[in-house]
Coordinates of C-alpha atoms in Angstrom, one line a residue:
X1343 CA 6.3 -32.1 14.0
X1344 CA 4.0 -33.2 16.8
X1345 CA 1.0 -35.2 15.6
X1346 CA -2.2 -33.2 16.0
X1347 CA -4.0 -36.3 17.2
X1348 CA -1.5 -36.9 20.0
X1349 CA -3.0 -33.9 21.6
X1350 CA -6.6 -35.0 21.4
X1351 CA -7.9 -38.6 20.8
X1352 CA -11.3 -37.6 19.3
X1353 CA -12.3 -34.2 18.0
X1354 CA -13.9 -31.9 15.5
X1355 CA -11.8 -29.0 14.4
X1356 CA -12.9 -25.7 12.8
X1357 CA -10.5 -23.1 11.3
X1358 CA -10.5 -19.6 12.5
X1359 CA -9.7 -17.6 9.4
X1360 CA -7.6 -14.5 9.9
X1361 CA -7.3 -13.0 7.5
X1362 CA -24.3 -7.5 -16.5
X1363 CA -21.3 -5.0 -16.7
X1364 CA -19.6 -4.3 -19.9
X1365 CA -16.4 -6.2 -20.4
X1366 CA -14.3 -4.2 -22.8
X1367 CA -11.1 -6.3 -22.9
X1368 CA -10.4 -9.4 -20.9
X1369 CA -12.2 -10.3 -17.7
X1370 CA -12.1 -7.0 -15.8
X1371 CA -15.6 -5.5 -15.5
X1372 CA -15.9 -1.8 -16.3
X1373 CA -18.2 0.1 -14.0
X1374 CA -19.2 3.7 -13.8
X1375 CA -21.5 6.3 -12.3
X1376 CA -24.5 5.0 -14.2
X1377 CA -24.3 1.4 -13.2
X1378 CA -21.9 0.9 -10.3
X1379 CA -24.5 0.5 -7.5
X1380 CA -26.8 -2.1 -9.1
X1381 CA -24.1 -4.1 -10.8
X1382 CA -21.8 -4.2 -7.7
X1383 CA -24.8 -5.4 -5.6
X1384 CA -25.1 -8.5 -7.7
X1385 CA -21.8 -9.9 -6.4
X1386 CA -21.2 -11.2 -2.9
X1387 CA -17.5 -10.3 -3.0
X1388 CA -15.8 -8.1 -5.6
X1389 CA -12.5 -6.3 -5.9
X1390 CA -12.7 -2.9 -7.5
X1391 CA -9.7 -0.8 -8.9
X1392 CA -10.3 3.0 -9.0
X1393 CA -7.8 4.5 -11.4
X1394 CA -6.9 7.3 -13.8
X1395 CA -5.8 6.6 -17.4
X1396 CA -2.7 8.9 -17.0
X1397 CA -1.6 7.2 -13.7
X1398 CA 1.8 5.4 -14.1
X1399 CA 1.2 3.1 -11.2
X1400 CA -2.2 2.2 -12.6
X1401 CA -0.6 1.3 -16.0
X1402 CA 1.9 -0.9 -14.2
X1403 CA -0.8 -2.7 -12.2
X1404 CA -3.1 -3.2 -15.2
X1405 CA -1.6 -6.5 -16.7
X1406 CA -1.4 -8.2 -13.3
X1407 CA -5.0 -7.1 -12.5
X1408 CA -6.2 -8.5 -15.8
X1409 CA -4.4 -11.8 -15.3
X1410 CA -5.8 -12.1 -11.8
X1411 CA -9.3 -11.4 -13.1
X1412 CA -9.0 -14.2 -15.6
X1413 CA -7.8 -16.7 -13.0
X1414 CA -10.5 -15.7 -10.5
X1415 CA -13.3 -15.8 -13.1
X1416 CA -16.3 -17.6 -11.6
X1417 CA -14.9 -17.1 -8.1
X1418 CA -14.4 -13.4 -7.4
X1419 CA -15.1 -10.7 -10.0
X1420 CA -12.6 -7.9 -10.5
X1421 CA -13.8 -4.5 -11.7
X1422 CA -12.4 -1.1 -12.5
X1423 CA -13.7 2.5 -12.4
X1424 CA -12.1 5.3 -14.4
X1425 CA -12.3 8.2 -11.9
X1426 CA -11.8 10.8 -14.7
X1427 CA -15.0 9.5 -16.3
X1428 CA -16.9 8.6 -13.1
X1429 CA -16.0 11.2 -10.5
X1430 CA -19.2 10.8 -8.5
X1431 CA -18.6 7.1 -7.7
X1432 CA -14.9 7.7 -6.8
X1433 CA -15.9 10.7 -4.6
X1434 CA -18.5 8.7 -2.7
X1435 CA -15.9 6.1 -1.8
X1436 CA -13.2 8.5 -0.7
X1437 CA -10.8 7.9 -3.5
X1438 CA -8.0 10.5 -3.4
X1439 CA -5.1 8.7 -5.0
X1440 CA -4.6 6.1 -7.8
X1441 CA -4.8 3.3 -8.0
X1442 CA -7.1 2.7 -5.0
X1443 CA -8.3 -0.9 -4.5
X1444 CA -11.4 -1.7 -2.4
X1445 CA -13.2 -4.9 -1.5
X1446 CA -17.0 -4.7 -1.9
X1447 CA -19.5 -7.1 -0.4
X1448 CA -23.0 -7.1 -1.9
X1449 CA -22.4 -3.7 -3.3
X1450 CA -21.2 -2.1 0.0
X1451 CA -17.7 -0.8 0.6
X1452 CA -16.3 -3.4 2.9
X1453 CA -12.6 -2.6 3.3
X1454 CA -9.5 -1.3 1.6
X1455 CA -7.5 -4.0 -0.2
X1456 CA -4.2 -4.3 1.7
X1457 CA -2.8 -7.3 -0.1
X1458 CA -0.1 -7.7 -2.7
X1459 CA -0.5 -6.3 -6.2
X1460 CA 1.0 -9.1 -8.2
X1461 CA -1.3 -11.4 -10.2
X1462 CA -0.4 -14.3 -7.9
X1463 CA -0.8 -12.2 -4.8
X1464 CA -4.2 -10.8 -5.8
X1465 CA -5.5 -14.3 -6.6
X1466 CA -4.2 -15.8 -3.3
X1467 CA -5.6 -12.9 -1.3
X1468 CA -9.0 -12.8 -2.9
X1469 CA -9.5 -16.5 -2.7
X1470 CA -9.2 -16.2 1.0
X1471 CA -11.6 -13.3 1.1
X1472 CA -14.2 -15.4 -0.8
X1473 CA -13.5 -18.6 1.1
X1474 CA -15.6 -20.0 4.0
X1475 CA -15.1 -18.7 7.5
X1476 CA -14.3 -22.2 8.7
X1477 CA -14.0 -25.8 7.5
X1478 CA -14.4 -29.0 9.4
X1479 CA -11.7 -31.6 9.7
X1480 CA -13.2 -35.1 10.0
X1481 CA -10.2 -37.4 10.1
X1482 CA -6.6 -37.7 11.2
X1483 CA -5.5 -37.3 7.5
X1484 CA -7.5 -34.0 7.3
X1485 CA -5.9 -32.8 10.6
X1486 CA -2.3 -33.7 9.6
X1487 CA -2.7 -32.1 6.2
X1488 CA -4.2 -28.9 7.8
X1489 CA -1.5 -28.3 10.4
X1490 CA 1.3 -29.2 7.9
X1491 CA 0.2 -26.3 5.7
X1492 CA 2.7 -23.8 4.2
X1493 CA 1.2 -21.1 6.4
X1494 CA 0.3 -21.0 10.0
X1495 CA -2.9 -22.8 11.1
X1496 CA -5.4 -21.9 13.8
X1497 CA -7.8 -24.6 15.2
X1498 CA -10.6 -24.7 17.7
X1499 CA -10.7 -28.1 19.4
X1500 CA -14.1 -29.5 20.2
X1501 CA -13.4 -33.0 21.8
X1502 CA -16.0 -35.8 21.7
X1503 CA -18.0 -36.3 24.8
X1504 CA -16.8 -39.9 24.7
X1505 CA -13.2 -38.8 25.1
X1506 CA -11.7 -40.3 28.3
X1507 CA -9.7 -37.1 28.7
X1508 CA -12.8 -34.8 28.7
X1509 CA -10.6 -31.9 27.6
X1510 CA -12.1 -28.4 27.7
X1511 CA -12.4 -26.4 24.6
X1512 CA -9.2 -24.7 23.6
X1513 CA -7.6 -22.9 20.6
X1514 CA -4.2 -24.0 19.1
X1515 CA -2.0 -22.1 16.8
X1516 CA 0.4 -24.3 14.6
X1517 CA 3.4 -22.6 13.1
X1518 CA 4.3 -23.9 9.6
X1519 CA 6.6 -26.9 9.9
X1520 CA 9.1 -25.4 7.4
X1521 CA 9.7 -22.6 9.9
X1522 CA 10.1 -24.8 13.0
X1523 CA 13.0 -23.7 15.2
X1524 CA 14.5 -24.4 18.6
X1525 CA 14.1 -20.7 19.4
X1526 CA 10.3 -20.8 19.7
X1527 CA 7.4 -23.3 20.2
X1528 CA 5.8 -24.9 17.1
X1529 CA 2.4 -25.1 18.8
X1530 CA 0.9 -22.4 21.0
X1531 CA -2.2 -23.0 23.2
X1532 CA -4.6 -20.1 23.8
X1533 CA -5.1 -19.8 27.5
X1534 CA -7.2 -16.7 28.0
X1535 CA -11.0 -16.4 28.3
X1536 CA -12.4 -16.9 24.7
X1537 CA -13.7 -13.6 23.3
X1538 CA -13.4 -12.1 19.9
X1539 CA -11.0 -9.5 21.2
X1540 CA -8.7 -11.9 23.0
X1541 CA -8.6 -14.4 20.1
X1542 CA -7.8 -11.6 17.6
X1543 CA -5.0 -10.4 19.8
X1544 CA -3.6 -13.9 20.3
X1545 CA -3.6 -14.6 16.6
X1546 CA -2.2 -11.1 15.7
X1547 CA 0.7 -11.4 18.3
X1548 CA 1.7 -15.0 17.4
X1549 CA 0.7 -15.8 13.8
X1550 CA 4.1 -14.8 12.3
X1551 CA 6.4 -16.0 15.0
X1552 CA 9.8 -14.7 15.7
X1553 CA 11.2 -14.6 12.2
X1554 CA 8.6 -15.2 9.5
X1555 CA 9.0 -15.6 5.7
X1556 CA 8.3 -12.2 4.3
X1557 CA 6.3 -12.5 1.0
X1558 CA 4.3 -10.3 -1.3
X1559 CA 1.2 -11.7 0.3
X1560 CA 2.0 -10.8 3.9
X1561 CA 4.3 -7.8 3.4
X1562 CA 1.8 -5.1 4.3
X1563 CA 1.0 -6.8 7.6
X1564 CA 4.6 -7.3 8.6
X1565 CA 5.8 -3.8 7.5
X1566 CA 3.6 -2.1 10.1
X1567 CA 6.4 -2.5 12.6
X1568 CA 10.1 -1.9 13.0
X1569 CA 11.4 -4.7 10.9
X1570 CA 14.8 -6.2 10.0
X1571 CA 14.8 -8.3 6.9
X1572 CA 17.5 -10.6 5.6
X1573 CA 17.3 -11.1 1.8
X1574 CA 18.9 -14.1 0.1
X1575 CA 18.2 -17.0 -2.3
X1576 CA 15.4 -18.3 -0.1
X1577 CA 13.4 -21.1 -1.6
X1578 CA 11.3 -23.3 0.7
X1579 CA 9.9 -25.4 -2.1
X1580 CA 13.2 -26.5 -3.6
X1581 CA 15.7 -25.9 -0.8
X1582 CA 14.1 -25.7 2.6
X1583 CA 17.2 -26.8 4.5
X1584 CA 19.4 -24.2 2.7
X1585 CA 16.7 -21.6 3.3
X1586 CA 16.7 -22.2 7.0
X1587 CA 20.5 -22.1 7.2
X1588 CA 20.6 -18.3 7.1
X1589 CA 17.2 -17.9 8.9
X1590 CA 18.6 -19.8 11.9
X1591 CA 21.5 -17.4 12.0
X1592 CA 19.2 -14.4 12.0
X1593 CA 17.1 -15.9 14.7
X1594 CA 20.2 -16.8 16.9
X1595 CA 21.3 -13.2 16.8
X1596 CA 17.8 -11.7 16.9
X1597 CA 17.0 -13.7 20.0
X1598 CA 19.5 -11.6 21.9
X1599 CA 17.6 -8.4 20.9
X1600 CA 14.0 -9.8 21.0
X1601 CA 13.0 -7.6 23.9
X1602 CA 14.1 -4.3 22.3
X1603 CA 11.1 -3.8 19.9
X1604 CA 12.6 -4.9 16.6
X1605 CA 11.0 -7.6 14.6
X1606 CA 12.8 -10.0 12.2
X1607 CA 12.0 -11.6 8.8
X1608 CA 13.7 -13.4 5.9
X1609 CA 12.8 -13.0 2.3
X1610 CA 13.7 -14.2 -1.2
X1611 CA 15.7 -11.3 -2.7
X1612 CA 14.3 -12.1 -6.2
X1613 CA 10.8 -11.3 -4.9
X1614 CA 11.8 -7.8 -3.9
X1615 CA 14.4 -6.7 -6.5
X1616 CA 12.5 -3.6 -7.6
X1617 CA 11.7 -2.5 -4.0
X1618 CA 15.3 -3.0 -2.8
X1619 CA 16.7 -1.0 -5.7
X1620 CA 14.1 1.8 -5.5
X1621 CA 13.9 2.1 -1.7
X1622 CA 17.4 1.1 -0.5
X1623 CA 19.6 1.6 -3.5
X1624 CA 20.6 -2.1 -3.5
X1625 CA 21.1 -4.0 -6.7
X1626 CA 20.6 -7.7 -7.4
X1627 CA 24.3 -8.4 -7.0
X1628 CA 24.7 -6.7 -3.6
X1629 CA 25.7 -9.2 -0.9
X1630 CA 26.8 -11.8 -3.5
X1631 CA 25.8 -15.2 -2.1
X1632 CA 25.5 -13.8 1.4
X1633 CA 22.3 -12.2 2.7
X1634 CA 22.0 -8.5 2.8
X1635 CA 20.1 -6.9 5.6
X1636 CA 17.8 -3.8 5.9
X1637 CA 15.8 -2.2 8.7
X1638 CA 12.7 -0.1 8.0
X1639 CA 11.0 1.5 11.0
X1640 CA 7.4 2.5 11.5
X1641 CA 8.4 6.1 11.0
X1642 CA 9.9 5.2 7.6
X1643 CA 13.5 5.4 8.6
X1644 CA 15.7 3.0 6.6
X1645 CA 19.1 1.4 7.3
X1646 CA 21.3 -1.1 5.4
X1647 CA 24.0 -3.4 6.7
X1648 CA 27.1 -2.6 4.6
X1649 CA 29.4 -5.2 6.3
X1650 CA 29.2 -8.6 4.7
X1651 CA 26.9 -11.1 6.5
X1652 CA 29.3 -13.6 8.2
X1653 CA 28.4 -17.2 8.9
X1654 CA 29.0 -16.8 12.6
X1655 CA 26.5 -13.9 12.8
X1656 CA 29.0 -11.5 14.3
X1657 CA 28.5 -8.9 11.6
X1658 CA 24.8 -8.9 12.1
X1659 CA 25.3 -8.6 15.9
X1660 CA 27.5 -5.5 15.4
X1661 CA 25.0 -4.0 13.0
X1662 CA 22.2 -4.4 15.6
X1663 CA 24.4 -3.0 18.4
X1664 CA 25.1 0.1 16.3
X1665 CA 21.4 0.4 15.4
X1666 CA 20.2 0.3 19.0
X1667 CA 23.0 2.7 20.0
X1668 CA 21.9 5.2 17.4
X1669 CA 25.2 5.0 15.5
X1670 CA 23.9 4.1 12.1
X1671 CA 23.4 6.6 9.4
X1672 CA 19.9 6.5 7.8
X1673 CA 19.6 5.6 4.1
X1674 CA 17.7 8.3 2.2
X1675 CA 16.6 7.9 -1.4
X1676 CA 17.4 11.3 -3.0
X1677 CA 18.1 12.9 -6.3
X1678 CA 21.3 14.9 -6.4
X1679 CA 21.0 18.4 -5.0
X1680 CA 20.6 20.8 -8.0
X1681 CA 23.7 22.8 -8.7
X1682 CA 21.5 25.7 -9.8
X1683 CA 18.2 26.4 -8.1
X1684 CA 17.5 30.1 -8.8
X1685 CA 14.1 29.6 -10.5
X1686 CA 10.9 30.9 -8.9
X1687 CA 9.9 27.4 -7.9
X1688 CA 12.6 25.9 -5.7
X1689 CA 13.5 22.2 -6.5
X1690 CA 13.7 20.2 -3.3
X1691 CA 15.2 16.7 -3.0
X1692 CA 15.4 14.5 0.0
X1693 CA 18.9 15.6 0.9
X1694 CA 17.9 19.3 0.8
X1695 CA 14.5 19.0 2.4
X1696 CA 15.7 19.9 5.9
X1697 CA 17.6 22.9 4.6
X1698 CA 14.8 24.3 2.5
X1699 CA 11.4 23.1 3.8
X1700 CA 12.3 23.1 7.4
X1701 CA 14.1 26.5 7.4
X1702 CA 12.7 28.1 10.5
X1703 CA 12.9 31.5 8.9
X1704 CA 10.7 30.7 5.9
X1705 CA 7.1 29.8 5.2
X1706 CA 7.2 27.0 2.6
X1707 CA 4.5 25.8 0.2
X1708 CA 5.6 22.5 -1.3
X1709 CA 4.1 20.4 -4.0
X1710 CA 4.8 16.6 -4.1
X1711 CA 4.4 15.5 -7.6
X1712 CA 5.1 12.6 -10.0
X1713 CA 6.5 13.2 -13.5
X1714 CA 3.8 11.1 -15.1
X1715 CA 0.9 12.7 -13.3
X1716 CA -1.6 14.5 -15.6
X1717 CA -3.0 16.7 -12.8
X1718 CA 0.6 17.8 -11.8
X1719 CA 1.3 18.8 -15.4
X1720 CA -2.0 20.9 -15.5
X1721 CA -1.0 22.6 -12.2
X1722 CA 2.6 23.4 -13.3
X1723 CA 1.9 26.7 -15.1
X1724 CA -0.3 28.0 -12.3
X1725 CA 2.2 27.0 -9.7
X1726 CA 5.0 28.7 -11.5
X1727 CA 2.9 31.8 -11.9
X1728 CA 2.2 31.8 -8.1
X1729 CA 6.0 31.5 -7.5
X1730 CA 6.7 34.3 -9.8
X1731 CA 4.2 36.6 -8.1
X1732 CA 5.8 35.8 -4.7
X1733 CA 9.4 35.7 -5.9
X1734 CA 10.3 39.1 -4.3
X1735 CA 9.0 38.0 -0.9
X1736 CA 12.0 37.0 1.3
X1737 CA 9.8 35.1 3.7
X1738 CA 7.9 32.7 1.4
X1739 CA 9.3 29.8 -0.6
X1740 CA 7.3 28.0 -3.3
X1741 CA 8.8 24.6 -3.8
X1742 CA 8.3 21.2 -5.4
X1743 CA 9.7 17.7 -5.0
X1744 CA 9.4 14.6 -7.2
X1745 CA 8.0 12.1 -4.6
X1746 CA 8.7 9.1 -6.9
X1747 CA 12.5 9.8 -6.8
X1748 CA 12.9 11.0 -3.3
X1749 CA 11.9 9.8 0.2
X1750 CA 9.0 11.8 1.6
X1751 CA 9.8 12.8 5.2
X1752 CA 7.7 11.8 8.1
X1753 CA 4.7 14.1 8.7
X1754 CA 3.9 14.5 5.0
X1755 CA 1.4 11.9 4.0
X1756 CA 1.5 11.6 0.3
X1757 CA -0.9 9.1 -1.2
X1758 CA -1.7 10.7 -4.5
X1759 CA -0.5 13.5 -6.8
X1760 CA -0.2 16.3 -6.6
X1761 CA -0.2 16.7 -2.8
X1762 CA 0.5 20.1 -1.4
X1763 CA 1.6 21.0 2.1
X1764 CA 2.3 24.3 3.9
X1765 CA 5.1 24.4 6.4
X1766 CA 4.8 27.6 8.4
X1767 CA 8.1 29.2 9.7
X1768 CA 7.2 28.8 13.4
X1769 CA 5.4 25.5 13.1
X1770 CA 7.7 23.2 11.1
X1771 CA 6.6 20.2 13.3
X1772 CA 2.9 20.8 12.2
X1773 CA 2.8 20.9 8.4
X1774 CA -0.7 21.5 7.0
X1775 CA -2.1 19.8 3.9
X1776 CA -3.5 22.2 1.4
X1777 CA -7.1 21.3 0.5
X1778 CA -8.2 24.4 -1.4
X1779 CA -8.8 25.2 -5.0
X1780 CA -5.7 25.3 -7.2
X1781 CA -5.9 28.7 -9.0
X1782 CA -3.3 31.3 -8.4
X1783 CA -5.8 33.6 -6.5
X1784 CA -6.8 30.6 -4.3
X1785 CA -3.2 30.0 -3.2
X1786 CA -2.6 33.7 -2.5
X1787 CA -5.8 33.9 -0.5
X1788 CA -4.6 30.8 1.5
X1789 CA -1.1 32.3 2.1
X1790 CA -2.6 35.6 3.2
X1791 CA -4.5 33.7 5.9
X1792 CA -1.9 31.2 7.0
X1793 CA 1.6 32.7 6.4
X1794 CA 3.6 34.1 9.3
X1795 CA 4.2 37.3 7.4
X1796 CA 2.0 39.4 5.2
X1797 CA 2.8 38.2 1.6
X1798 CA 4.6 40.4 -0.9
X1799 CA 2.8 39.7 -4.2
X1800 CA 4.5 40.9 -7.3
X1801 CA 6.7 43.2 -5.3
X1802 CA 3.8 44.8 -3.5
X1803 CA 3.0 44.0 0.2
X1804 CA -0.6 42.9 0.5
X1805 CA -2.6 43.9 3.5
X1806 CA -4.7 41.2 5.2

């Protein structure tokens, strides 16, 4: 690691940071329509969870949210709003799915929370949100400790006027020493004209480097790109040398493909066991002691490397050659195609989506649901009645898909349940989200307006 003070003999450094309610149980504040505005305004920074009691994801998040609230007590308050009891507040802040997490500053909706949802991740993320915009480093010891941090560091040099070098002001980005590599520079100097826009772009483009350590804290930022990830027993605290052994091999191969638009990362497989199983069908034992590799694109396409990762990197090289040549088969999470599917509401799974929903001869109304969703259960009898009334119409299909057990195709944005889309026969590339009321008569009125053919309701053709 190059000594920071070898670059400047005398300096000042500032960090550019990127990055009375009722308490029923524990330390999470409970807010509602009656008190949200004036209680939220009492806090400079606050994280609010908007939820529904029946929501499975909300129940899963609850213990981590409570633990984080206890650890952040006195630093950043955490609050929750039951949207079934306080619909006005949730409506004002555009909550459409659960759980929705938002950061508020002095009572104003500041931004959506895009950090991890583990207790450790929430604590780490919100401490940064509540921290100072910059700190001053006043000694060599301060500087060395700062640039040798676990994460990347960004500094603004302000040399002393007594400095014999009389250096001009400049910004440096220090990559974490644990991730140093011969494939990229450890220190980058910002050379453009200093503006907010150019600085943000410089940090955004360089903060993670060629092959960062993917964690629960940075996952959302890294996954907004076409990303290859190698998962193995990575542990930079206890075994940094062993952790970099496989990372170096990923970088060596990845360096050959760096110009083709694919990003690379390494991760501890134990941190992502649930995601790997749910999203890629990979168990904890897959790969053995060797890394296993996945690719997820911005479009949501997923690929897994089935050949064992070899120490010379050749298997990874072949995998990438096949990926860029378009020879890989996408991995799709799907329930089995039903053997019998003669009911009024057609059951769709990921493997049958193309055949049923994208059938160019059919108009299709499809509900994306979750088995635990209370609103979905309330809709079920009405949706079934709609399907029964349209059952004799050969041009319209009423369908449903469990979006928790199947991959939702691109073009269908499902953030909450139930979400309903209409895919017209002659416009399959332009599915329309249904935003109307959810009574049978409302669906029929919508289909009479949007369908490519006049609907046949209960065996009787309805005029427009």
